[in-house]
Amino acid sequence: SKQALTVWRDIGISKLEGVELRCLAEWQLADEQSEEALKTARAALKIFEEVGNSKGWEAASLATVVRAHIKLEDIESALQLAKDAARSFQSRADEAGEVEALRILVEVHLARDDRVAALEAAEKCLDAVKDLSKRTKQNVKFEASLLHTMAHIYVAEDQPSK
């Protein structure tokens, strides 16, 4: 991936440079190199903030930045990033980006062990995914996965009947 990153930089294709940076950051997270992953993911996010949320890469890079903050136990930064991103995607009418930012918010609240806030974010995310102007099979699968997550939270909150 580092070689590919060099190639994309050399030929000036920012979008693919961002893709490689995000992939590299994910590998760094998996390898417990959280601080390096945070730097790499931020670089990817910066590229996609400049070129746009092409095929969801801005939101994916944001998710990697947030996960790095969580691994570094900087939950408050992760929370603020997720909230800001949800507002930003909504203000840009980027439906898919908003859904992903809300999903990330659920993840952050769960990392904070705040199941009530996680459920609130999940319900907003569920509404957003149901309101997508172009629903795909992937969106329906995501909706089912989100409902599954919500069910687990309800059980943990001792509310299995919901």
Tab-separated table of N, CA and C in Angstrom:
chain	number	residue	atom	x	y	z
A	1	SER	N	0.814	-1.195	0.000
A	1	SER	CA	0.000	0.000	0.000
A	1	SER	C	0.865	1.269	0.000
A	2	LYS	N	2.022	1.195	0.690
A	2	LYS	CA	2.904	2.367	0.703
A	2	LYS	C	3.454	2.650	-0.690
A	3	GLN	N	3.718	1.586	-1.449
A	3	GLN	CA	4.209	1.782	-2.815
A	3	GLN	C	3.120	2.405	-3.683
A	4	ALA	N	1.904	1.914	-3.536
A	4	ALA	CA	0.794	2.471	-4.304
A	4	ALA	C	0.574	3.931	-3.925
A	5	LEU	N	0.691	4.228	-2.635
A	5	LEU	CA	0.545	5.602	-2.160
A	5	LEU	C	1.548	6.521	-2.861
A	6	THR	N	2.784	6.069	-2.961
A	6	THR	CA	3.827	6.851	-3.625
A	6	THR	C	3.477	7.092	-5.092
A	7	VAL	N	2.973	6.063	-5.743
A	7	VAL	CA	2.607	6.190	-7.165
A	7	VAL	C	1.505	7.228	-7.333
A	8	TRP	N	0.434	7.128	-6.520
A	8	TRP	CA	-0.684	8.077	-6.647
A	8	TRP	C	-0.227	9.497	-6.369
A	9	ARG	N	0.663	9.665	-5.387
A	9	ARG	CA	1.188	11.009	-5.103
A	9	ARG	C	2.000	11.531	-6.277
A	10	ASP	N	2.868	10.648	-6.808
A	10	ASP	CA	3.746	11.055	-7.905
A	10	ASP	C	2.972	11.484	-9.145
A	11	ILE	N	1.868	10.801	-9.423
A	11	ILE	CA	1.116	11.152	-10.632
A	11	ILE	C	-0.036	12.124	-10.343
A	12	GLY	N	-0.194	12.472	-9.067
A	12	GLY	CA	-1.133	13.533	-8.700
A	12	GLY	C	-2.601	13.159	-8.707
A	13	ILE	N	-2.916	11.914	-8.392
A	13	ILE	CA	-4.322	11.512	-8.322
A	13	ILE	C	-4.730	11.479	-6.845
A	14	SER	N	-5.236	12.611	-6.380
A	14	SER	CA	-5.549	12.808	-4.963
A	14	SER	C	-6.527	11.784	-4.417
A	15	LYS	N	-7.584	11.522	-5.179
A	15	LYS	CA	-8.617	10.616	-4.686
A	15	LYS	C	-8.026	9.250	-4.361
A	16	LEU	N	-7.192	8.719	-5.243
A	16	LEU	CA	-6.593	7.409	-5.007
A	16	LEU	C	-5.529	7.466	-3.915
A	17	GLU	N	-4.878	8.611	-3.777
A	17	GLU	CA	-3.953	8.805	-2.657
A	17	GLU	C	-4.740	8.716	-1.347
A	18	GLY	N	-5.909	9.351	-1.305
A	18	GLY	CA	-6.762	9.290	-0.123
A	18	GLY	C	-7.225	7.880	0.187
A	19	VAL	N	-7.595	7.142	-0.849
A	19	VAL	CA	-8.018	5.745	-0.665
A	19	VAL	C	-6.884	4.941	-0.039
A	20	GLU	N	-5.681	5.095	-0.560
A	20	GLU	CA	-4.535	4.357	-0.026
A	20	GLU	C	-4.214	4.769	1.406
A	21	LEU	N	-4.293	6.061	1.689
A	21	LEU	CA	-4.041	6.529	3.053
A	21	LEU	C	-5.047	5.929	4.022
A	22	ARG	N	-6.306	5.908	3.629
A	22	ARG	CA	-7.329	5.347	4.510
A	22	ARG	C	-7.079	3.854	4.738
A	23	CYS	N	-6.748	3.122	3.674
A	23	CYS	CA	-6.447	1.683	3.811
A	23	CYS	C	-5.238	1.463	4.716
A	24	LEU	N	-4.222	2.270	4.537
A	24	LEU	CA	-3.020	2.179	5.362
A	24	LEU	C	-3.366	2.451	6.831
A	25	ALA	N	-4.214	3.434	7.073
A	25	ALA	CA	-4.632	3.755	8.441
A	25	ALA	C	-5.383	2.581	9.070
A	26	GLU	N	-6.221	1.909	8.299
A	26	GLU	CA	-6.941	0.736	8.818
A	26	GLU	C	-5.957	-0.365	9.203
A	27	TRP	N	-4.941	-0.578	8.380
A	27	TRP	CA	-3.925	-1.590	8.705
A	27	TRP	C	-3.163	-1.190	9.963
A	28	GLN	N	-2.867	0.092	10.070
A	28	GLN	CA	-2.162	0.567	11.261
A	28	GLN	C	-3.011	0.363	12.512
A	29	LEU	N	-4.303	0.607	12.414
A	29	LEU	CA	-5.184	0.350	13.558
A	29	LEU	C	-5.180	-1.129	13.930
A	30	ALA	N	-5.262	-1.977	12.919
A	30	ALA	CA	-5.260	-3.423	13.165
A	30	ALA	C	-3.951	-3.875	13.801
A	31	ASP	N	-2.876	-3.151	13.503
A	31	ASP	CA	-1.544	-3.481	14.023
A	31	ASP	C	-1.236	-2.725	15.321
A	32	GLU	N	-2.272	-2.158	15.941
A	32	GLU	CA	-2.136	-1.439	17.212
A	32	GLU	C	-1.208	-0.214	17.126
A	33	GLN	N	-1.115	0.397	15.949
A	33	GLN	CA	-0.347	1.635	15.762
A	33	GLN	C	-1.329	2.804	15.697
A	34	SER	N	-2.052	2.995	16.791
A	34	SER	CA	-3.174	3.936	16.803
A	34	SER	C	-2.771	5.379	16.529
A	35	GLU	N	-1.665	5.824	17.094
A	35	GLU	CA	-1.249	7.220	16.859
A	35	GLU	C	-0.892	7.446	15.400
A	36	GLU	N	-0.164	6.501	14.820
A	36	GLU	CA	0.194	6.615	13.399
A	36	GLU	C	-1.062	6.514	12.540
A	37	ALA	N	-1.988	5.636	12.920
A	37	ALA	CA	-3.249	5.489	12.184
A	37	ALA	C	-4.039	6.792	12.197
A	38	LEU	N	-4.034	7.465	13.333
A	38	LEU	CA	-4.753	8.735	13.438
A	38	LEU	C	-4.177	9.757	12.462
A	39	LYS	N	-2.861	9.868	12.420
A	39	LYS	CA	-2.221	10.814	11.489
A	39	LYS	C	-2.554	10.464	10.034
A	40	THR	N	-2.453	9.180	9.715
A	40	THR	CA	-2.699	8.737	8.343
A	40	THR	C	-4.158	8.947	7.953
A	41	ALA	N	-5.062	8.594	8.862
A	41	ALA	CA	-6.496	8.749	8.574
A	41	ALA	C	-6.868	10.228	8.441
A	42	ARG	N	-6.258	11.080	9.259
A	42	ARG	CA	-6.511	12.528	9.127
A	42	ARG	C	-6.066	13.036	7.761
A	43	ALA	N	-4.938	12.535	7.285
A	43	ALA	CA	-4.449	12.945	5.954
A	43	ALA	C	-5.439	12.511	4.870
A	44	ALA	N	-5.970	11.296	5.004
A	44	ALA	CA	-6.969	10.816	4.040
A	44	ALA	C	-8.227	11.681	4.113
A	45	LEU	N	-8.685	11.945	5.330
A	45	LEU	CA	-9.895	12.748	5.511
A	45	LEU	C	-9.725	14.139	4.903
A	46	LYS	N	-8.560	14.730	5.094
A	46	LYS	CA	-8.300	16.068	4.536
A	46	LYS	C	-8.434	16.050	3.010
A	47	ILE	N	-7.903	15.015	2.393
A	47	ILE	CA	-8.019	14.903	0.931
A	47	ILE	C	-9.479	14.830	0.516
A	48	PHE	N	-10.266	13.983	1.197
A	48	PHE	CA	-11.663	13.816	0.792
A	48	PHE	C	-12.536	15.013	1.161
A	49	GLU	N	-12.139	15.764	2.174
A	49	GLU	CA	-12.861	17.009	2.453
A	49	GLU	C	-12.636	18.000	1.315
A	50	GLU	N	-11.468	17.926	0.689
A	50	GLU	CA	-11.160	18.820	-0.431
A	50	GLU	C	-11.811	18.365	-1.733
A	51	VAL	N	-11.793	17.036	-1.999
A	51	VAL	CA	-12.322	16.544	-3.279
A	51	VAL	C	-13.782	16.107	-3.193
A	52	GLY	N	-14.324	15.995	-1.976
A	52	GLY	CA	-15.725	15.599	-1.800
A	52	GLY	C	-15.852	14.150	-1.361
A	53	ASN	N	-17.056	13.801	-0.982
A	53	ASN	CA	-17.345	12.469	-0.434
A	53	ASN	C	-17.541	11.453	-1.563
A	54	SER	N	-16.582	11.404	-2.456
A	54	SER	CA	-16.654	10.511	-3.600
A	54	SER	C	-16.818	9.063	-3.149
A	55	LYS	N	-17.951	8.469	-3.536
A	55	LYS	CA	-18.257	7.074	-3.222
A	55	LYS	C	-18.105	6.755	-1.739
A	56	GLY	N	-18.331	7.748	-0.897
A	56	GLY	CA	-18.321	7.517	0.540
A	56	GLY	C	-16.960	7.522	1.201
A	57	TRP	N	-15.914	7.911	0.477
A	57	TRP	CA	-14.571	7.846	1.050
A	57	TRP	C	-14.330	8.875	2.146
A	58	GLU	N	-14.984	10.022	2.066
A	58	GLU	CA	-14.826	11.001	3.150
A	58	GLU	C	-15.398	10.415	4.444
A	59	ALA	N	-16.584	9.854	4.350
A	59	ALA	CA	-17.215	9.263	5.533
A	59	ALA	C	-16.415	8.069	6.047
A	60	ALA	N	-15.882	7.261	5.141
A	60	ALA	CA	-15.072	6.103	5.553
A	60	ALA	C	-13.796	6.562	6.255
A	61	SER	N	-13.182	7.610	5.736
A	61	SER	CA	-11.973	8.147	6.366
A	61	SER	C	-12.296	8.726	7.734
A	62	LEU	N	-13.426	9.401	7.831
A	62	LEU	CA	-13.872	9.927	9.115
A	62	LEU	C	-14.031	8.785	10.125
A	63	ALA	N	-14.635	7.691	9.695
A	63	ALA	CA	-14.831	6.543	10.586
A	63	ALA	C	-13.494	6.024	11.100
A	64	THR	N	-12.488	6.013	10.248
A	64	THR	CA	-11.164	5.544	10.656
A	64	THR	C	-10.544	6.522	11.664
A	65	VAL	N	-10.697	7.816	11.429
A	65	VAL	CA	-10.197	8.822	12.380
A	65	VAL	C	-10.880	8.619	13.738
A	66	VAL	N	-12.175	8.444	13.722
A	66	VAL	CA	-12.934	8.265	14.968
A	66	VAL	C	-12.489	6.998	15.692
A	67	ARG	N	-12.343	5.888	14.966
A	67	ARG	CA	-11.892	4.638	15.602
A	67	ARG	C	-10.494	4.794	16.202
A	68	ALA	N	-9.638	5.552	15.546
A	68	ALA	CA	-8.299	5.799	16.098
A	68	ALA	C	-8.407	6.582	17.410
A	69	HIS	N	-9.273	7.595	17.434
A	69	HIS	CA	-9.481	8.350	18.679
A	69	HIS	C	-10.000	7.417	19.784
A	70	ILE	N	-10.909	6.539	19.436
A	70	ILE	CA	-11.453	5.604	20.429
A	70	ILE	C	-10.346	4.699	20.963
A	71	LYS	N	-9.521	4.167	20.061
A	71	LYS	CA	-8.413	3.294	20.502
A	71	LYS	C	-7.430	4.045	21.391
A	72	LEU	N	-7.276	5.339	21.130
A	72	LEU	CA	-6.379	6.164	21.944
A	72	LEU	C	-7.080	6.675	23.204
A	73	GLU	N	-8.306	6.219	23.408
A	73	GLU	CA	-9.123	6.590	24.563
A	73	GLU	C	-9.424	8.088	24.621
A	74	ASP	N	-9.510	8.687	23.454
A	74	ASP	CA	-9.896	10.091	23.336
A	74	ASP	C	-11.335	10.123	22.814
A	75	ILE	N	-12.236	9.654	23.663
A	75	ILE	CA	-13.630	9.473	23.271
A	75	ILE	C	-14.316	10.817	22.997
A	76	GLU	N	-13.978	11.827	23.762
A	76	GLU	CA	-14.635	13.126	23.563
A	76	GLU	C	-14.322	13.714	22.184
A	77	SER	N	-13.071	13.563	21.723
A	77	SER	CA	-12.736	14.026	20.367
A	77	SER	C	-13.500	13.222	19.330
A	78	ALA	N	-13.589	11.920	19.550
A	78	ALA	CA	-14.339	11.050	18.633
A	78	ALA	C	-15.798	11.491	18.566
A	79	LEU	N	-16.376	11.780	19.727
A	79	LEU	CA	-17.772	12.205	19.792
A	79	LEU	C	-17.982	13.522	19.046
A	80	GLN	N	-17.109	14.492	19.288
A	80	GLN	CA	-17.260	15.791	18.630
A	80	GLN	C	-17.111	15.668	17.115
A	81	LEU	N	-16.139	14.871	16.672
A	81	LEU	CA	-15.955	14.658	15.226
A	81	LEU	C	-17.202	14.054	14.592
A	82	ALA	N	-17.762	13.049	15.238
A	82	ALA	CA	-18.950	12.381	14.692
A	82	ALA	C	-20.141	13.339	14.633
A	83	LYS	N	-20.343	14.110	15.692
A	83	LYS	CA	-21.452	15.080	15.702
A	83	LYS	C	-21.266	16.128	14.616
A	84	ASP	N	-20.051	16.667	14.529
A	84	ASP	CA	-19.769	17.692	13.515
A	84	ASP	C	-19.972	17.134	12.105
A	85	ALA	N	-19.538	15.902	11.903
A	85	ALA	CA	-19.671	15.286	10.575
A	85	ALA	C	-21.137	15.084	10.209
A	86	ALA	N	-21.940	14.633	11.155
A	86	ALA	CA	-23.369	14.434	10.869
A	86	ALA	C	-24.003	15.752	10.433
A	87	ARG	N	-23.688	16.834	11.150
A	87	ARG	CA	-24.225	18.156	10.775
A	87	ARG	C	-23.706	18.601	9.406
A	88	SER	N	-22.413	18.361	9.164
A	88	SER	CA	-21.808	18.783	7.902
A	88	SER	C	-22.429	18.042	6.714
A	89	PHE	N	-22.544	16.729	6.829
A	89	PHE	CA	-23.138	15.962	5.728
A	89	PHE	C	-24.598	16.365	5.514
A	90	GLN	N	-25.318	16.607	6.605
A	90	GLN	CA	-26.714	17.015	6.484
A	90	GLN	C	-26.816	18.372	5.791
A	91	SER	N	-25.950	19.309	6.158
A	91	SER	CA	-26.004	20.643	5.558
A	91	SER	C	-25.643	20.613	4.078
A	92	ARG	N	-24.871	19.599	3.674
A	92	ARG	CA	-24.497	19.458	2.258
A	92	ARG	C	-25.468	18.570	1.491
A	93	ALA	N	-26.517	18.117	2.175
A	93	ALA	CA	-27.502	17.200	1.579
A	93	ALA	C	-26.834	15.927	1.059
A	94	ASP	N	-25.810	15.469	1.779
A	94	ASP	CA	-25.128	14.216	1.450
A	94	ASP	C	-25.755	13.133	2.323
A	95	GLU	N	-26.794	12.512	1.783
A	95	GLU	CA	-27.569	11.544	2.558
A	95	GLU	C	-26.725	10.369	3.036
A	96	ALA	N	-25.942	9.796	2.137
A	96	ALA	CA	-25.134	8.624	2.502
A	96	ALA	C	-24.082	8.993	3.550
A	97	GLY	N	-23.476	10.156	3.398
A	97	GLY	CA	-22.502	10.612	4.381
A	97	GLY	C	-23.137	10.823	5.741
A	98	GLU	N	-24.346	11.378	5.747
A	98	GLU	CA	-25.054	11.593	7.005
A	98	GLU	C	-25.360	10.262	7.689
A	99	VAL	N	-25.809	9.280	6.918
A	99	VAL	CA	-26.102	7.949	7.481
A	99	VAL	C	-24.841	7.370	8.113
A	100	GLU	N	-23.730	7.453	7.403
A	100	GLU	CA	-22.474	6.906	7.939
A	100	GLU	C	-22.027	7.663	9.184
A	101	ALA	N	-22.161	8.977	9.186
A	101	ALA	CA	-21.778	9.764	10.363
A	101	ALA	C	-22.651	9.396	11.562
A	102	LEU	N	-23.926	9.175	11.330
A	102	LEU	CA	-24.816	8.760	12.425
A	102	LEU	C	-24.455	7.358	12.915
A	103	ARG	N	-24.063	6.474	11.998
A	103	ARG	CA	-23.630	5.134	12.395
A	103	ARG	C	-22.377	5.232	13.264
A	104	ILE	N	-21.478	6.114	12.871
A	104	ILE	CA	-20.249	6.325	13.632
A	104	ILE	C	-20.597	6.861	15.032
A	105	LEU	N	-21.588	7.720	15.087
A	105	LEU	CA	-22.027	8.275	16.370
A	105	LEU	C	-22.534	7.168	17.300
A	106	VAL	N	-23.234	6.208	16.745
A	106	VAL	CA	-23.681	5.045	17.545
A	106	VAL	C	-22.457	4.339	18.118
A	107	GLU	N	-21.466	4.113	17.276
A	107	GLU	CA	-20.233	3.437	17.698
A	107	GLU	C	-19.544	4.198	18.834
A	108	VAL	N	-19.488	5.518	18.727
A	108	VAL	CA	-18.842	6.335	19.756
A	108	VAL	C	-19.614	6.241	21.074
A	109	HIS	N	-20.925	6.359	20.997
A	109	HIS	CA	-21.727	6.279	22.224
A	109	HIS	C	-21.573	4.911	22.890
A	110	LEU	N	-21.475	3.875	22.099
A	110	LEU	CA	-21.259	2.543	22.682
A	110	LEU	C	-19.878	2.469	23.337
A	111	ALA	N	-18.886	3.091	22.723
A	111	ALA	CA	-17.541	3.118	23.320
A	111	ALA	C	-17.555	3.894	24.635
A	112	ARG	N	-18.447	4.872	24.741
A	112	ARG	CA	-18.604	5.656	25.976
A	112	ARG	C	-19.473	4.907	26.988
A	113	ASP	N	-20.029	3.780	26.572
A	113	ASP	CA	-20.955	2.989	27.384
A	113	ASP	C	-22.208	3.792	27.716
A	114	ASP	N	-22.632	4.612	26.748
A	114	ASP	CA	-23.841	5.413	26.887
A	114	ASP	C	-24.893	4.826	25.941
A	115	ARG	N	-25.556	3.787	26.425
A	115	ARG	CA	-26.514	3.069	25.577
A	115	ARG	C	-27.738	3.917	25.229
A	116	VAL	N	-28.152	4.798	26.116
A	116	VAL	CA	-29.307	5.651	25.827
A	116	VAL	C	-28.992	6.561	24.637
A	117	ALA	N	-27.835	7.210	24.669
A	117	ALA	CA	-27.431	8.074	23.548
A	117	ALA	C	-27.196	7.247	22.287
A	118	ALA	N	-26.669	6.034	22.448
A	118	ALA	CA	-26.454	5.156	21.286
A	118	ALA	C	-27.785	4.813	20.629
A	119	LEU	N	-28.796	4.536	21.440
A	119	LEU	CA	-30.126	4.247	20.878
A	119	LEU	C	-30.708	5.461	20.174
A	120	GLU	N	-30.547	6.634	20.754
A	120	GLU	CA	-31.048	7.854	20.110
A	120	GLU	C	-30.372	8.058	18.761
A	121	ALA	N	-29.053	7.872	18.715
A	121	ALA	CA	-28.315	8.019	17.455
A	121	ALA	C	-28.729	6.944	16.459
A	122	ALA	N	-28.947	5.736	16.951
A	122	ALA	CA	-29.361	4.633	16.067
A	122	ALA	C	-30.736	4.903	15.473
A	123	GLU	N	-31.630	5.460	16.273
A	123	GLU	CA	-32.966	5.782	15.762
A	123	GLU	C	-32.889	6.873	14.691
A	124	LYS	N	-32.036	7.881	14.913
A	124	LYS	CA	-31.834	8.922	13.889
A	124	LYS	C	-31.243	8.316	12.629
A	125	CYS	N	-30.282	7.425	12.822
A	125	CYS	CA	-29.642	6.764	11.685
A	125	CYS	C	-30.662	5.919	10.916
A	126	LEU	N	-31.504	5.198	11.647
A	126	LEU	CA	-32.538	4.378	11.020
A	126	LEU	C	-33.489	5.243	10.200
A	127	ASP	N	-33.914	6.375	10.773
A	127	ASP	CA	-34.777	7.294	10.022
A	127	ASP	C	-34.067	7.794	8.761
A	128	ALA	N	-32.790	8.139	8.898
A	128	ALA	CA	-32.031	8.664	7.748
A	128	ALA	C	-31.888	7.617	6.655
A	129	VAL	N	-31.638	6.370	7.039
A	129	VAL	CA	-31.465	5.333	6.011
A	129	VAL	C	-32.801	5.017	5.341
A	130	LYS	N	-33.889	5.089	6.094
A	130	LYS	CA	-35.218	4.857	5.501
A	130	LYS	C	-35.606	5.997	4.561
A	131	ASP	N	-35.078	7.202	4.824
A	131	ASP	CA	-35.416	8.377	4.014
A	131	ASP	C	-34.490	8.595	2.820
A	132	LEU	N	-33.531	7.698	2.600
A	132	LEU	CA	-32.625	7.863	1.455
A	132	LEU	C	-33.424	7.960	0.168
A	133	SER	N	-33.059	8.892	-0.693
A	133	SER	CA	-33.796	9.065	-1.945
A	133	SER	C	-33.568	7.902	-2.910
A	134	LYS	N	-32.412	7.278	-2.834
A	134	LYS	CA	-32.112	6.105	-3.682
A	134	LYS	C	-31.733	4.953	-2.764
A	135	ARG	N	-32.692	4.080	-2.488
A	135	ARG	CA	-32.420	2.950	-1.603
A	135	ARG	C	-31.930	1.766	-2.418
A	136	THR	N	-30.868	1.154	-1.933
A	136	THR	CA	-30.291	-0.011	-2.603
A	136	THR	C	-30.423	-1.231	-1.698
A	137	LYS	N	-30.086	-2.362	-2.242
A	137	LYS	CA	-30.083	-3.595	-1.451
A	137	LYS	C	-29.098	-3.458	-0.291
A	138	GLN	N	-28.000	-2.786	-0.528
A	138	GLN	CA	-27.001	-2.544	0.513
A	138	GLN	C	-27.598	-1.722	1.655
A	139	ASN	N	-28.437	-0.743	1.321
A	139	ASN	CA	-29.098	0.069	2.351
A	139	ASN	C	-30.036	-0.775	3.199
A	140	VAL	N	-30.757	-1.702	2.555
A	140	VAL	CA	-31.669	-2.583	3.280
A	140	VAL	C	-30.876	-3.495	4.215
A	141	LYS	N	-29.734	-3.998	3.754
A	141	LYS	CA	-28.874	-4.824	4.616
A	141	LYS	C	-28.354	-4.008	5.791
A	142	PHE	N	-27.967	-2.760	5.514
A	142	PHE	CA	-27.494	-1.878	6.577
A	142	PHE	C	-28.605	-1.644	7.598
A	143	GLU	N	-29.821	-1.415	7.106
A	143	GLU	CA	-30.958	-1.189	7.996
A	143	GLU	C	-31.156	-2.405	8.911
A	144	ALA	N	-31.088	-3.607	8.342
A	144	ALA	CA	-31.244	-4.822	9.151
A	144	ALA	C	-30.134	-4.938	10.191
A	145	SER	N	-28.918	-4.606	9.801
A	145	SER	CA	-27.787	-4.648	10.729
A	145	SER	C	-27.972	-3.637	11.859
A	146	LEU	N	-28.456	-2.465	11.517
A	146	LEU	CA	-28.705	-1.424	12.514
A	146	LEU	C	-29.803	-1.865	13.486
A	147	LEU	N	-30.856	-2.477	12.966
A	147	LEU	CA	-31.923	-2.988	13.834
A	147	LEU	C	-31.381	-4.060	14.783
A	148	HIS	N	-30.480	-4.866	14.277
A	148	HIS	CA	-29.838	-5.897	15.104
A	148	HIS	C	-29.037	-5.246	16.233
A	149	THR	N	-28.270	-4.220	15.896
A	149	THR	CA	-27.505	-3.484	16.904
A	149	THR	C	-28.442	-2.886	17.953
A	150	MET	N	-29.535	-2.297	17.492
A	150	MET	CA	-30.499	-1.701	18.409
A	150	MET	C	-31.086	-2.759	19.341
A	151	ALA	N	-31.370	-3.928	18.803
A	151	ALA	CA	-31.917	-5.012	19.632
A	151	ALA	C	-30.934	-5.385	20.738
A	152	HIS	N	-29.659	-5.461	20.401
A	152	HIS	CA	-28.639	-5.763	21.413
A	152	HIS	C	-28.598	-4.686	22.503
A	153	ILE	N	-28.741	-3.438	22.087
A	153	ILE	CA	-28.717	-2.347	23.063
A	153	ILE	C	-29.947	-2.425	23.964
A	154	TYR	N	-31.117	-2.697	23.364
A	154	TYR	CA	-32.332	-2.821	24.173
A	154	TYR	C	-32.193	-3.942	25.202
A	155	VAL	N	-31.621	-5.071	24.780
A	155	VAL	CA	-31.420	-6.184	25.719
A	155	VAL	C	-30.463	-5.760	26.838
A	156	ALA	N	-29.391	-5.055	26.482
A	156	ALA	CA	-28.435	-4.583	27.493
A	156	ALA	C	-29.097	-3.578	28.433
A	157	GLU	N	-30.074	-2.829	27.936
A	157	GLU	CA	-30.800	-1.863	28.759
A	157	GLU	C	-31.973	-2.520	29.482
A	158	ASP	N	-32.079	-3.838	29.337
A	158	ASP	CA	-33.146	-4.614	29.975
A	158	ASP	C	-34.521	-4.197	29.470
A	159	GLN	N	-34.589	-3.932	28.136
A	159	GLN	CA	-35.842	-3.580	27.483
A	159	GLN	C	-36.063	-4.478	26.258
A	160	PRO	N	-36.012	-5.805	26.418
A	160	PRO	CA	-36.061	-6.694	25.255
A	160	PRO	C	-37.355	-6.644	24.449
A	161	SER	N	-38.440	-6.087	25.020
A	161	SER	CA	-39.709	-6.056	24.298
A	161	SER	C	-39.748	-5.013	23.195
A	162	LYS	N	-38.771	-4.092	23.147
A	162	LYS	CA	-38.753	-3.059	22.114
A	162	LYS	C	-38.226	-3.674	20.863
